[in-house]
Coordinates of C-alpha atoms in Angstrom, one line a residue:
Chain A
M1 CA 2.2 -18.1 -0.8
A2 CA 2.8 -21.5 0.6
F3 CA 1.7 -21.5 4.3
G4 CA -1.0 -24.1 4.4
E5 CA 0.7 -26.5 2.1
F6 CA 2.9 -28.1 4.7
D7 CA 0.8 -29.0 7.7
L8 CA 4.1 -29.4 9.7
I9 CA 5.1 -25.8 9.4
D10 CA 1.5 -24.5 9.1
N11 CA 1.0 -25.3 12.8
Y12 CA 3.8 -23.0 13.9
F13 CA 2.4 -19.9 12.2
T14 CA -1.3 -20.1 12.1
H15 CA -2.5 -20.8 15.6
R16 CA -2.8 -18.6 18.7
W17 CA -1.3 -15.6 17.0
P18 CA -2.4 -12.0 17.7
Q19 CA -5.3 -11.0 15.4
R20 CA -5.8 -7.5 14.1
D21 CA -9.3 -6.2 13.0
D22 CA -7.9 -5.0 9.7
V23 CA -6.8 -8.5 8.6
V24 CA -9.8 -9.6 6.4
L25 CA -8.0 -12.9 5.4
G26 CA -4.7 -14.0 6.9
V27 CA -2.4 -17.0 6.5
G28 CA -3.8 -19.9 4.4
D29 CA -5.0 -18.5 1.0
D30 CA -3.0 -17.4 -2.1
G31 CA -2.6 -14.0 -0.5
A32 CA -3.6 -12.0 2.5
V33 CA -6.5 -9.5 2.3
L34 CA -6.1 -6.4 4.3
A35 CA -8.5 -3.5 5.1
L36 CA -6.9 0.0 4.7
P37 CA -7.2 3.0 6.9
Q38 CA -8.4 6.3 5.4
G39 CA -6.0 9.2 5.1
A40 CA -2.9 7.0 5.7
E41 CA 0.0 6.1 3.5
L42 CA 1.5 2.6 3.6
V43 CA 5.1 2.1 4.5
V44 CA 6.8 -1.2 3.3
A45 CA 10.3 -2.4 4.4
T46 CA 12.1 -5.7 3.6
D47 CA 15.1 -7.2 5.2
T48 CA 16.9 -10.6 4.9
M49 CA 19.1 -12.4 7.3
V50 CA 21.3 -15.2 6.0
S51 CA 23.0 -17.9 8.2
G52 CA 26.7 -17.5 8.3
V53 CA 26.5 -13.8 7.2
H54 CA 24.0 -12.1 9.6
F55 CA 24.1 -14.7 12.4
D56 CA 26.1 -17.8 13.2
E57 CA 25.2 -21.4 14.0
Q58 CA 25.1 -20.6 17.7
T59 CA 22.4 -17.9 17.4
P60 CA 19.2 -19.2 19.0
A61 CA 16.2 -19.5 16.7
R62 CA 14.2 -17.2 19.0
A63 CA 16.8 -14.5 18.5
I64 CA 16.9 -14.9 14.7
A65 CA 13.1 -14.5 14.6
H66 CA 13.2 -11.5 17.0
K67 CA 16.0 -9.8 15.1
V68 CA 14.7 -10.2 11.5
A69 CA 11.3 -8.8 12.7
A70 CA 13.1 -6.0 14.8
V71 CA 15.3 -5.0 11.9
N72 CA 12.2 -4.5 9.7
L73 CA 10.2 -2.7 12.5
S74 CA 13.3 -0.5 12.9
D75 CA 12.9 0.5 9.3
L76 CA 9.3 1.4 9.9
A77 CA 10.3 3.3 13.0
A78 CA 12.9 5.3 10.9
M79 CA 10.0 6.3 8.6
G80 CA 7.7 7.2 11.6
A81 CA 5.3 4.4 10.7
E82 CA 3.0 2.4 13.0
P83 CA 3.6 -1.3 12.4
A84 CA 0.7 -3.4 11.2
W85 CA 1.6 -6.6 9.3
L86 CA 4.5 -8.9 8.7
S87 CA 5.1 -11.4 5.8
L88 CA 7.7 -14.1 6.4
A89 CA 9.7 -16.0 3.8
L90 CA 11.5 -18.8 5.6
T91 CA 14.1 -21.1 3.8
L92 CA 15.1 -24.0 6.0
P93 CA 17.5 -26.9 5.4
E94 CA 15.1 -29.2 7.4
A95 CA 11.9 -29.0 9.4
D96 CA 13.5 -29.2 12.8
Q97 CA 10.8 -29.1 15.5
D98 CA 12.9 -27.5 18.2
W99 CA 14.2 -24.8 15.9
L100 CA 10.7 -24.1 14.6
N101 CA 9.3 -23.9 18.1
G102 CA 12.0 -21.4 19.1
F103 CA 11.6 -19.4 15.9
S104 CA 7.8 -19.1 16.0
H105 CA 8.0 -18.3 19.7
G106 CA 10.4 -15.4 19.1
L107 CA 8.3 -14.1 16.2
K108 CA 5.1 -14.3 18.2
E109 CA 6.6 -12.4 21.1
I110 CA 7.7 -9.5 19.0
C111 CA 4.4 -9.4 17.0
D112 CA 2.5 -9.4 20.4
Y113 CA 4.7 -6.6 21.7
Y114 CA 4.3 -4.3 18.8
G115 CA 0.7 -5.2 17.9
C116 CA 1.5 -6.6 14.5
Q117 CA 0.1 -9.7 12.8
L118 CA 1.8 -12.3 10.6
I119 CA -0.3 -12.3 7.4
G120 CA 1.4 -15.0 5.4
G121 CA 4.6 -16.0 3.6
D122 CA 6.3 -18.9 2.2
T123 CA 8.3 -21.8 3.5
T124 CA 10.9 -23.4 1.3
K125 CA 13.7 -25.9 1.6
G126 CA 17.3 -24.6 1.2
P127 CA 20.1 -22.9 3.1
L128 CA 18.8 -21.0 6.2
T129 CA 17.6 -17.6 5.1
V130 CA 14.9 -15.5 6.6
T131 CA 13.2 -12.5 4.8
V132 CA 10.5 -10.4 6.5
T133 CA 8.5 -7.7 4.8
A134 CA 6.9 -5.3 7.3
H135 CA 3.9 -3.0 6.6
G136 CA 2.9 0.0 8.6
F137 CA 1.1 3.3 8.3
V138 CA 1.7 7.0 8.5
P139 CA -0.8 9.8 8.2
A140 CA -0.4 10.9 4.6
G141 CA 2.5 13.2 4.0
T142 CA 4.2 12.7 7.4
A143 CA 6.7 9.9 6.7
L144 CA 10.2 10.6 7.9
R145 CA 12.7 10.5 5.1
R146 CA 16.5 10.7 4.7
D147 CA 16.4 13.8 2.4
G148 CA 15.0 16.5 4.7
A149 CA 18.0 17.6 6.8
K150 CA 18.9 21.3 6.6
P151 CA 22.0 23.2 7.7
G152 CA 21.6 24.2 11.4
D153 CA 19.4 21.2 12.3
W154 CA 20.4 19.4 15.5
L155 CA 21.6 15.9 15.2
F156 CA 20.4 13.2 17.6
V157 CA 20.8 9.5 18.3
S158 CA 18.0 7.8 20.3
G159 CA 20.2 5.8 22.7
C160 CA 23.5 4.0 23.4
I161 CA 25.4 2.8 20.3
G162 CA 28.3 0.4 19.8
D163 CA 27.0 -2.3 22.2
A164 CA 26.0 -4.8 19.5
G165 CA 29.4 -4.3 17.8
L166 CA 31.2 -5.0 21.1
A167 CA 29.2 -8.2 21.5
L168 CA 30.1 -9.3 18.0
A169 CA 33.8 -8.5 18.8
V170 CA 33.7 -10.7 21.9
Q171 CA 31.8 -13.5 20.0
Q172 CA 34.5 -13.4 17.3
Q173 CA 37.2 -13.4 20.0
R174 CA 38.6 -10.0 18.9
T175 CA 38.3 -8.8 22.5
T176 CA 37.3 -10.1 26.0
I177 CA 35.0 -8.4 28.6
S178 CA 33.4 -9.5 31.8
D179 CA 30.6 -12.1 31.7
A180 CA 28.0 -9.6 33.1
H181 CA 28.8 -7.0 30.5
Y182 CA 28.9 -9.6 27.8
R183 CA 25.4 -10.7 28.7
R184 CA 24.2 -7.1 28.4
V185 CA 25.7 -6.4 25.1
L186 CA 24.8 -9.8 23.7
E187 CA 21.1 -9.0 24.5
R188 CA 21.5 -5.9 22.4
L189 CA 23.0 -7.9 19.5
Y190 CA 20.4 -10.7 19.7
F191 CA 17.3 -8.8 20.8
P192 CA 17.5 -5.2 19.5
S193 CA 14.6 -2.9 20.4
P194 CA 13.3 -1.0 17.4
R195 CA 12.4 2.6 18.4
V196 CA 8.8 2.2 17.1
A197 CA 7.1 4.7 19.5
L198 CA 9.9 7.3 19.2
G199 CA 9.7 7.1 15.4
Q200 CA 6.0 7.9 15.5
N201 CA 6.6 10.8 17.9
L202 CA 9.1 12.3 15.6
R203 CA 6.6 12.8 12.7
E204 CA 6.2 16.5 11.9
I205 CA 9.2 17.1 14.3
A206 CA 12.3 15.5 12.8
S207 CA 13.5 16.8 9.4
S208 CA 15.2 13.5 8.6
A209 CA 15.7 10.1 10.1
I210 CA 17.5 6.7 9.6
D211 CA 18.0 3.7 11.7
I212 CA 21.5 2.7 12.6
S213 CA 22.1 -0.7 11.1
D214 CA 25.5 -0.4 9.6
G215 CA 27.1 2.1 12.0
L216 CA 26.5 5.8 12.8
V217 CA 29.1 7.1 10.3
A218 CA 27.8 4.9 7.5
D219 CA 24.1 5.6 8.1
L220 CA 24.5 9.3 8.9
K221 CA 26.3 9.6 5.5
H222 CA 23.1 8.3 3.8
I223 CA 21.2 11.3 5.4
L224 CA 24.0 13.7 4.3
K225 CA 24.0 12.4 0.7
A226 CA 20.2 12.4 0.4
S227 CA 19.9 15.8 1.9
N228 CA 23.0 17.3 0.3
V229 CA 24.3 18.6 3.6
G230 CA 27.2 17.9 6.0
A231 CA 27.4 17.3 9.7
R232 CA 29.6 18.0 12.7
V233 CA 29.6 15.3 15.4
D234 CA 31.1 15.8 18.8
V235 CA 32.3 12.3 19.6
D236 CA 32.4 13.2 23.4
E237 CA 28.6 13.4 23.3
L238 CA 28.1 9.9 21.8
P239 CA 25.9 8.0 24.2
L240 CA 27.8 4.9 25.5
S241 CA 26.6 2.2 27.9
L242 CA 28.2 1.3 31.2
A243 CA 29.0 -2.1 29.7
M244 CA 31.0 -0.3 27.0
T245 CA 32.8 2.3 29.1
E246 CA 33.8 -0.2 31.7
S247 CA 35.0 -2.8 29.1
V248 CA 37.2 -0.8 26.7
A249 CA 39.3 2.4 26.5
A250 CA 37.6 5.7 25.6
D251 CA 38.9 5.8 22.0
A252 CA 37.9 2.2 21.3
A253 CA 34.4 2.9 22.8
I254 CA 34.0 5.9 20.4
D255 CA 35.2 3.7 17.6
Y256 CA 32.5 1.1 18.4
A257 CA 29.9 3.8 18.6
L258 CA 30.9 5.3 15.3
S259 CA 31.6 2.3 13.2
S260 CA 29.7 -0.8 14.4
G261 CA 26.2 -1.5 13.4
D262 CA 23.3 -3.6 14.6
D263 CA 22.2 -1.4 17.5
Y264 CA 19.0 -0.2 15.7
E265 CA 18.9 3.2 17.4
L266 CA 17.5 6.0 15.4
C267 CA 19.7 8.9 14.0
F268 CA 17.6 12.0 13.2
T269 CA 17.7 15.7 12.8
V270 CA 15.5 18.3 14.4
P271 CA 15.2 21.9 13.1
E272 CA 15.8 24.7 15.6
S273 CA 12.2 25.8 15.1
R274 CA 10.9 22.3 16.3
R275 CA 13.2 22.0 19.4
G276 CA 10.5 23.3 21.7
V277 CA 7.9 20.8 20.5
F278 CA 10.5 18.1 20.5
D279 CA 11.5 18.7 24.1
T280 CA 7.8 18.8 25.1
V281 CA 7.1 15.5 23.4
L282 CA 10.2 13.9 24.9
A283 CA 9.3 15.0 28.4
H284 CA 6.5 12.4 28.2
H285 CA 8.6 9.7 26.5
P286 CA 10.7 7.1 28.1
A287 CA 13.4 7.4 25.4
K288 CA 15.9 10.2 25.9
P289 CA 17.7 11.0 22.7
I290 CA 21.1 12.6 22.9
C291 CA 22.2 15.6 20.8
I292 CA 25.5 14.7 19.2
G293 CA 26.1 17.5 16.8
R294 CA 24.6 19.7 14.1
I295 CA 24.0 19.7 10.3
T296 CA 26.3 21.9 8.2
N297 CA 26.1 23.3 4.7
E298 CA 29.3 21.4 3.6
A299 CA 27.7 18.8 1.3
N300 CA 28.7 15.2 2.0
T301 CA 31.2 16.2 4.6
L302 CA 31.2 14.6 8.0
T303 CA 33.5 16.2 10.6
L304 CA 34.3 14.4 13.8
L305 CA 35.4 16.5 16.8
R306 CA 36.8 15.6 20.2
N307 CA 37.3 18.5 22.6
D308 CA 36.8 20.7 19.6
E309 CA 39.7 19.1 17.8
P310 CA 39.4 17.0 14.6
W311 CA 39.1 13.3 15.6
F312 CA 40.0 10.4 13.4
S313 CA 38.8 6.9 13.9
Q314 CA 41.4 4.1 14.1
R315 CA 39.0 1.9 12.2
E316 CA 38.7 3.4 8.7
R317 CA 36.0 1.0 7.5
E318 CA 32.6 2.7 7.5
G319 CA 29.9 0.1 8.1
Y320 CA 29.6 -3.3 6.7
D321 CA 29.4 -3.5 2.9
H322 CA 28.4 -7.0 2.0
F323 CA 30.2 -6.9 -1.4
S324 CA 33.2 -4.8 -0.7
Chain B
M1 CA 15.9 -2.1 3.5
A2 CA 19.3 -2.0 1.9
F3 CA 18.9 -0.9 -1.7
G4 CA 21.0 2.2 -1.8
E5 CA 23.8 0.9 0.4
F6 CA 25.7 -0.9 -2.3
D7 CA 26.1 1.3 -5.3
L8 CA 27.0 -1.7 -7.4
I9 CA 23.6 -3.3 -7.0
D10 CA 21.7 -0.1 -6.6
N11 CA 22.3 0.8 -10.3
Y12 CA 20.4 -2.3 -11.4
F13 CA 17.2 -1.6 -9.5
T14 CA 16.7 2.2 -9.3
H15 CA 17.1 3.6 -12.8
R16 CA 14.8 3.6 -15.8
W17 CA 12.1 1.5 -14.1
P18 CA 8.4 2.1 -14.5
Q19 CA 7.0 4.7 -12.1
R20 CA 3.5 4.6 -10.7
D21 CA 1.7 7.7 -9.4
D22 CA 0.9 6.0 -6.1
V23 CA 4.6 5.5 -5.2
V24 CA 5.3 8.5 -2.9
L25 CA 8.8 7.3 -2.1
G26 CA 10.4 4.2 -3.8
V27 CA 13.8 2.5 -3.6
G28 CA 16.4 4.3 -1.5
D29 CA 15.1 5.1 2.0
D30 CA 14.4 2.8 5.0
G31 CA 11.0 2.0 3.5
A32 CA 8.8 2.8 0.6
V33 CA 5.8 5.2 1.1
L34 CA 2.7 4.3 -0.9
A35 CA -0.6 6.2 -1.5
L36 CA -3.6 4.0 -1.0
P37 CA -6.8 3.9 -3.1
Q38 CA -10.2 4.5 -1.4
G39 CA -12.6 1.6 -1.2
A40 CA -10.0 -1.0 -1.9
E41 CA -8.5 -3.8 0.1
L42 CA -4.8 -4.7 -0.1
V43 CA -3.7 -8.2 -1.2
V44 CA -0.2 -9.3 -0.3
A45 CA 1.5 -12.5 -1.4
T46 CA 5.1 -13.7 -0.9
D47 CA 7.0 -16.4 -2.7
T48 CA 10.6 -17.6 -2.5
M49 CA 12.7 -19.4 -5.1
V50 CA 15.9 -21.2 -4.0
S51 CA 18.7 -22.3 -6.3
G52 CA 19.0 -26.1 -6.6
V53 CA 15.4 -26.4 -5.4
H54 CA 13.1 -24.3 -7.6
F55 CA 15.6 -23.8 -10.4
D56 CA 19.0 -25.2 -11.4
E57 CA 22.3 -23.7 -12.4
Q58 CA 21.4 -23.6 -16.1
T59 CA 18.3 -21.4 -15.5
P60 CA 19.0 -18.0 -17.1
A61 CA 18.9 -15.1 -14.6
R62 CA 16.2 -13.4 -16.7
A63 CA 14.0 -16.5 -16.3
I64 CA 14.6 -16.6 -12.5
A65 CA 13.5 -12.9 -12.2
H66 CA 10.5 -13.4 -14.5
K67 CA 9.4 -16.5 -12.7
V68 CA 9.6 -15.3 -9.1
A69 CA 7.6 -12.2 -10.1
A70 CA 5.1 -14.3 -12.1
V71 CA 4.6 -16.7 -9.2
N72 CA 3.7 -13.8 -7.0
L73 CA 1.5 -12.1 -9.6
S74 CA -0.2 -15.5 -10.1
D75 CA -1.1 -15.4 -6.4
L76 CA -2.6 -12.0 -6.8
A77 CA -4.5 -13.2 -9.9
A78 CA -5.9 -16.1 -7.9
M79 CA -7.2 -13.5 -5.4
G80 CA -8.7 -11.3 -8.2
A81 CA -6.3 -8.5 -7.4
E82 CA -4.8 -5.8 -9.7
P83 CA -1.0 -5.8 -9.2
A84 CA 0.7 -2.6 -8.0
W85 CA 4.1 -3.0 -6.2
L86 CA 6.8 -5.6 -5.8
S87 CA 9.5 -5.9 -3.0
L88 CA 12.6 -7.9 -3.8
A89 CA 14.9 -9.7 -1.4
L90 CA 17.9 -11.0 -3.3
T91 CA 20.6 -13.1 -1.7
L92 CA 23.6 -13.6 -4.0
P93 CA 26.9 -15.5 -3.7
E94 CA 28.6 -12.7 -5.6
A95 CA 27.8 -9.5 -7.4
D96 CA 28.1 -10.9 -11.0
Q97 CA 27.5 -8.2 -13.5
D98 CA 26.1 -10.4 -16.3
W99 CA 23.8 -12.2 -13.9
L100 CA 22.5 -8.9 -12.4
N101 CA 22.0 -7.5 -15.9
G102 CA 19.9 -10.5 -16.9
F103 CA 18.0 -10.6 -13.6
S104 CA 17.1 -6.9 -13.6
H105 CA 16.2 -7.0 -17.2
G106 CA 13.8 -9.9 -16.6
L107 CA 12.3 -8.2 -13.6
K108 CA 11.9 -4.9 -15.4
E109 CA 10.1 -6.6 -18.4
I110 CA 7.5 -8.3 -16.2
C111 CA 7.0 -5.1 -14.1
D112 CA 6.5 -3.1 -17.3
Y113 CA 4.0 -5.6 -18.7
Y114 CA 1.8 -5.8 -15.7
G115 CA 2.2 -2.1 -14.7
C116 CA 3.8 -2.7 -11.3
Q117 CA 6.7 -1.0 -9.7
L118 CA 9.6 -2.3 -7.7
I119 CA 9.4 -0.3 -4.4
G120 CA 12.4 -1.6 -2.5
G121 CA 14.0 -4.6 -1.0
D122 CA 17.3 -6.0 0.3
T123 CA 20.4 -7.4 -1.2
T124 CA 22.5 -9.7 0.9
K125 CA 25.4 -12.1 0.4
G126 CA 24.7 -15.8 0.6
P127 CA 23.4 -18.8 -1.3
L128 CA 21.2 -17.7 -4.3
T129 CA 17.7 -17.2 -3.0
V130 CA 15.1 -14.8 -4.3
T131 CA 12.0 -13.7 -2.4
V132 CA 9.3 -11.4 -3.9
T133 CA 6.4 -9.8 -2.0
A134 CA 3.7 -8.6 -4.3
H135 CA 1.0 -6.0 -3.4
G136 CA -2.2 -5.5 -5.3
F137 CA -5.8 -4.3 -4.8
V138 CA -9.3 -5.5 -4.9
P139 CA -12.5 -3.5 -4.4
A140 CA -13.4 -4.2 -0.8
G141 CA -15.1 -7.5 -0.2
T142 CA -14.5 -8.9 -3.7
A143 CA -11.3 -10.9 -3.2
L144 CA -11.4 -14.5 -4.6
R145 CA -10.8 -17.1 -1.9
R146 CA -10.4 -20.8 -1.6
D147 CA -13.3 -21.3 0.8
G148 CA -16.3 -20.3 -1.3
A149 CA -17.0 -23.4 -3.5
K150 CA -20.5 -24.9 -3.2
P151 CA -21.9 -28.2 -4.4
G152 CA -23.1 -27.8 -8.0
D153 CA -20.6 -25.1 -8.9
W154 CA -18.8 -25.7 -12.2
L155 CA -15.1 -26.3 -12.1
F156 CA -12.7 -24.6 -14.5
V157 CA -9.1 -24.3 -15.4
S158 CA -7.8 -21.3 -17.3
G159 CA -5.6 -23.0 -19.9
C160 CA -3.4 -26.0 -20.8
I161 CA -1.7 -27.7 -17.8
G162 CA 1.1 -30.1 -17.5
D163 CA 3.5 -28.4 -20.0
A164 CA 5.9 -27.1 -17.3
G165 CA 6.0 -30.5 -15.7
L166 CA 6.8 -32.1 -19.1
A167 CA 9.7 -29.5 -19.6
L168 CA 11.1 -30.4 -16.2
A169 CA 10.9 -34.2 -17.0
V170 CA 12.9 -33.6 -20.2
Q171 CA 15.4 -31.4 -18.3
Q172 CA 15.8 -34.1 -15.7
Q173 CA 16.2 -36.7 -18.5
R174 CA 13.1 -38.6 -17.4
T175 CA 11.7 -38.4 -21.0
T176 CA 12.7 -37.1 -24.4
I177 CA 10.6 -35.0 -26.9
S178 CA 11.2 -33.1 -30.1
D179 CA 13.3 -29.9 -29.9
A180 CA 10.4 -27.8 -31.2
H181 CA 8.0 -29.1 -28.5
Y182 CA 10.7 -28.8 -25.8
R183 CA 11.2 -25.1 -26.7
R184 CA 7.5 -24.5 -26.3
V185 CA 7.1 -26.3 -22.9
L186 CA 10.4 -24.9 -21.6
E187 CA 9.0 -21.4 -22.3
R188 CA 6.1 -22.3 -20.0
L189 CA 8.5 -23.6 -17.3
Y190 CA 10.8 -20.5 -17.5
F191 CA 8.3 -17.7 -18.4
P192 CA 4.9 -18.6 -17.0
S193 CA 2.1 -16.1 -17.7
P194 CA 0.2 -15.2 -14.6
R195 CA -3.6 -14.9 -15.4
V196 CA -3.8 -11.4 -14.0
A197 CA -6.6 -10.0 -16.2
L198 CA -8.7 -13.2 -16.0
G199 CA -8.4 -13.2 -12.2
Q200 CA -9.8 -9.6 -12.0
N201 CA -12.6 -10.5 -14.4
L202 CA -13.6 -13.4 -12.1
R203 CA -14.4 -11.1 -9.1
E204 CA -18.1 -11.4 -8.2
I205 CA -18.3 -14.3 -10.6
A206 CA -16.1 -17.2 -9.3
S207 CA -17.1 -18.7 -5.9
S208 CA -13.5 -19.8 -5.3
A209 CA -10.1 -19.7 -7.0
I210 CA -6.5 -20.9 -6.6
D211 CA -3.5 -20.8 -8.9
I212 CA -2.0 -24.2 -10.0
S213 CA 1.6 -24.1 -8.6
D214 CA 1.8 -27.7 -7.2
G215 CA -0.4 -29.5 -9.7
L216 CA -4.2 -29.5 -10.3
V217 CA -4.9 -32.4 -7.9
A218 CA -2.9 -30.9 -5.0
D219 CA -4.2 -27.3 -5.5
L220 CA -7.8 -28.3 -6.1
K221 CA -7.7 -30.2 -2.8
H222 CA -6.9 -26.9 -1.1
I223 CA -10.2 -25.5 -2.4
L224 CA -12.0 -28.7 -1.4
K225 CA -10.6 -28.6 2.1
A226 CA -11.2 -24.9 2.6
S227 CA -14.7 -25.1 1.2
N228 CA -15.6 -28.4 2.8
V229 CA -16.8 -29.9 -0.5
G230 CA -15.7 -32.5 -3.0
A231 CA -15.2 -32.5 -6.8
R232 CA -15.7 -34.7 -9.8
V233 CA -13.2 -34.1 -12.6
D234 CA -13.6 -35.5 -16.1
V235 CA -10.0 -36.1 -17.1
D236 CA -11.0 -36.2 -20.8
E237 CA -11.8 -32.5 -20.5
L238 CA -8.4 -31.5 -19.2
P239 CA -6.9 -28.9 -21.6
L240 CA -3.7 -30.2 -23.1
S241 CA -1.3 -28.5 -25.4
L242 CA -0.3 -29.9 -28.8
A243 CA 3.3 -30.1 -27.5
M244 CA 1.9 -32.4 -24.8
T245 CA -0.4 -34.6 -26.9
E246 CA 2.1 -35.1 -29.7
S247 CA 4.9 -35.9 -27.2
V248 CA 3.5 -38.5 -24.8
A249 CA 0.7 -41.1 -24.6
A250 CA -2.8 -40.0 -23.5
D251 CA -2.5 -41.5 -20.0
A252 CA 0.8 -39.8 -19.4
A253 CA -0.5 -36.5 -20.6
I254 CA -3.4 -36.7 -18.2
D255 CA -0.9 -37.5 -15.5
Y256 CA 1.2 -34.5 -16.2
A257 CA -1.9 -32.3 -16.3
L258 CA -3.1 -33.7 -12.9
S259 CA 0.1 -33.9 -11.0
S260 CA 2.7 -31.6 -12.2
G261 CA 2.9 -28.0 -11.1
D262 CA 4.5 -24.8 -12.3
D263 CA 2.0 -23.9 -15.0
Y264 CA 0.3 -21.1 -13.0
E265 CA -3.1 -21.5 -14.7
L266 CA -6.0 -20.7 -12.4
C267 CA -8.4 -23.3 -11.1
F268 CA -11.8 -21.8 -10.1
T269 CA -15.4 -22.6 -9.5
V270 CA -18.4 -20.8 -11.0
P271 CA -22.0 -21.1 -9.5
E272 CA -24.7 -22.0 -12.0
S273 CA -26.3 -18.7 -11.2
R274 CA -23.2 -16.8 -12.5
R275 CA -22.7 -18.9 -15.7
G276 CA -24.5 -16.4 -17.9
V277 CA -22.4 -13.4 -16.6
F278 CA -19.3 -15.6 -16.8
D279 CA -19.9 -16.5 -20.5
T280 CA -20.6 -12.9 -21.3
V281 CA -17.4 -11.7 -19.7
L282 CA -15.4 -14.4 -21.3
A283 CA -16.8 -13.5 -24.7
H284 CA -14.7 -10.4 -24.5
H285 CA -11.6 -12.0 -23.0
P286 CA -8.7 -13.7 -24.8
A287 CA -8.5 -16.5 -22.2
K288 CA -10.9 -19.4 -22.8
P289 CA -11.2 -21.4 -19.5
I290 CA -12.3 -25.0 -19.9
C291 CA -14.9 -26.6 -17.7
I292 CA -13.4 -29.9 -16.3
G293 CA -16.0 -31.0 -13.8
R294 CA -18.2 -30.0 -10.9
I295 CA -18.2 -29.5 -7.2
T296 CA -20.0 -32.2 -5.1
N297 CA -21.2 -32.3 -1.5
E298 CA -18.8 -35.2 -0.6
A299 CA -16.4 -33.3 1.7
N300 CA -12.7 -33.6 0.7
T301 CA -13.4 -36.2 -1.9
L302 CA -11.9 -35.8 -5.4
T303 CA -13.3 -38.2 -8.0
L304 CA -11.4 -38.6 -11.3
L305 CA -13.5 -40.0 -14.2
R306 CA -12.5 -41.0 -17.7
N307 CA -15.3 -42.0 -20.1
D308 CA -17.5 -41.9 -16.9
E309 CA -15.4 -44.6 -15.3
P310 CA -13.2 -44.0 -12.2
W311 CA -9.6 -43.2 -13.2
F312 CA -6.5 -43.6 -11.2
S313 CA -3.2 -41.8 -11.7
Q314 CA 0.0 -43.8 -12.1
R315 CA 1.8 -41.2 -10.2
E316 CA 0.3 -41.3 -6.7
R317 CA 2.2 -38.2 -5.5
E318 CA 0.1 -35.2 -5.2
G319 CA 2.2 -32.1 -5.9
Y320 CA 5.6 -31.3 -4.6
D321 CA 5.9 -31.2 -0.8
H322 CA 9.2 -29.7 0.1
F323 CA 9.5 -31.5 3.4
S324 CA 7.9 -34.9 2.7

């Protein structure tokens, strides 16, 4: 725990940050001390972003900070947890003032927005790598898991998918789209919105949930494997943005929606018996999840249909496996 | 949260690990779900180790795993906390089987020894960097802090210091010592023992505590600054190992003890009014902390004495500042 050792960096992470009542002792000691709510379980998620792997040299520091926090908060959302605290491990090649300004600004913004507090961390010298550990709470026994989907459950995604993948394709010069559309999809790549409120609303409603970080197919398969079930997805139902449908052909759009990650929408299942409660909760919620299919009893089998005919993706790769 | 995505790495961190009753859901979902004890506060610490900065190419993977966990558990010890859970963020250039075997073995050993469980993390591709976030508990209101030292309090260190610094000096060919002594001090550099049991015993006894990661002078100054006090240290009293005293001259030994880090002993203060309780507790404890001086009312002033005369270190640097 090294915040406090280097005054230079200390300044960026200890002053004028949101303060939560449950933080007894925050940044500046060997560890943070945190008061715990009664009747709750703690949910902990950790994600790392590495320069040259998860973002490139052009990515603004503010976006890096936003995204590494958002990715962690998205994990909490997928568990149905209410975010509380973040720890930051920041490895930097040098203490660049502009970069640190942008980074701390981005981190403070997302902490403010979701009401969470930075409680400590470590700053070290080395190749640019950012790890965040996020802490949140669920009422005991209500965490959303990957292993609860049952045959007959309805399958949902929380919003448009594929946009971040399209932005990455443009950035890597694999395709070209209009500037206006690029701005929209780049915003989704750089500043994803974790579905924190929706996740909490799905507690005691959804039978399983995961966030889409590696692509719908890859992440849905985690639910299928953990729950020992299959799924049928109607690819015509996949929610696509205007930026997507106006930029690429229909088949390519479906491909992006199925295979590209980084959108951080939720994928979840709702039993028939909870559909009424689900619709009632959603009526008061800004997010409008889309039903894209149904869970089947064919273990580990994902069937893609278009106009009720089997559909095969042109891109056979399923998500982004760092070591494949 | 990416354990579970890559079967290759998954195997190393999900099987045959110690299981705690309070882990409702461990490795393999978007986040871990953890049951919380009543009446406790949570203590969270985070530390990163970077290849080429905190360890070199020759450092065995088992030692890297041990040390990054030990450094975090040492932070918990300095807060008086009982360790419970670890999260691991592991960035690797490649999925080398031998390395992963050694690393997971080292991590499992220290988790077993201290009764803590790996609850999740992330594996990413990139330059070798390891971040651990450790979670532990203290009875509410009893965490040891840096800011409670008062003039007149006795100043202690928990054991011999300087050995890890001596090992590093040999490794970097700045000095030579006998093979037998080198093996002993290298063990302290590679496999430090966090003072977990002692830290818990110091709750409601010590008025302040810190672990010595950057060197006694550098770390003691954090207590002095946070507590707005000074200290007088009798350098003749510094606990030195036989490996140290038989390898280097007295002045150099004192220098290592004052200025080199990585020993992970505790430095703490005990009020006169708690000395009786402290001695009683220690009578039943294997560790035998040494009194090295006393807290004074001269804010931020550290006075070093040898034979009651002012003593000045030849090495003016105070700890290891990554960005200075």
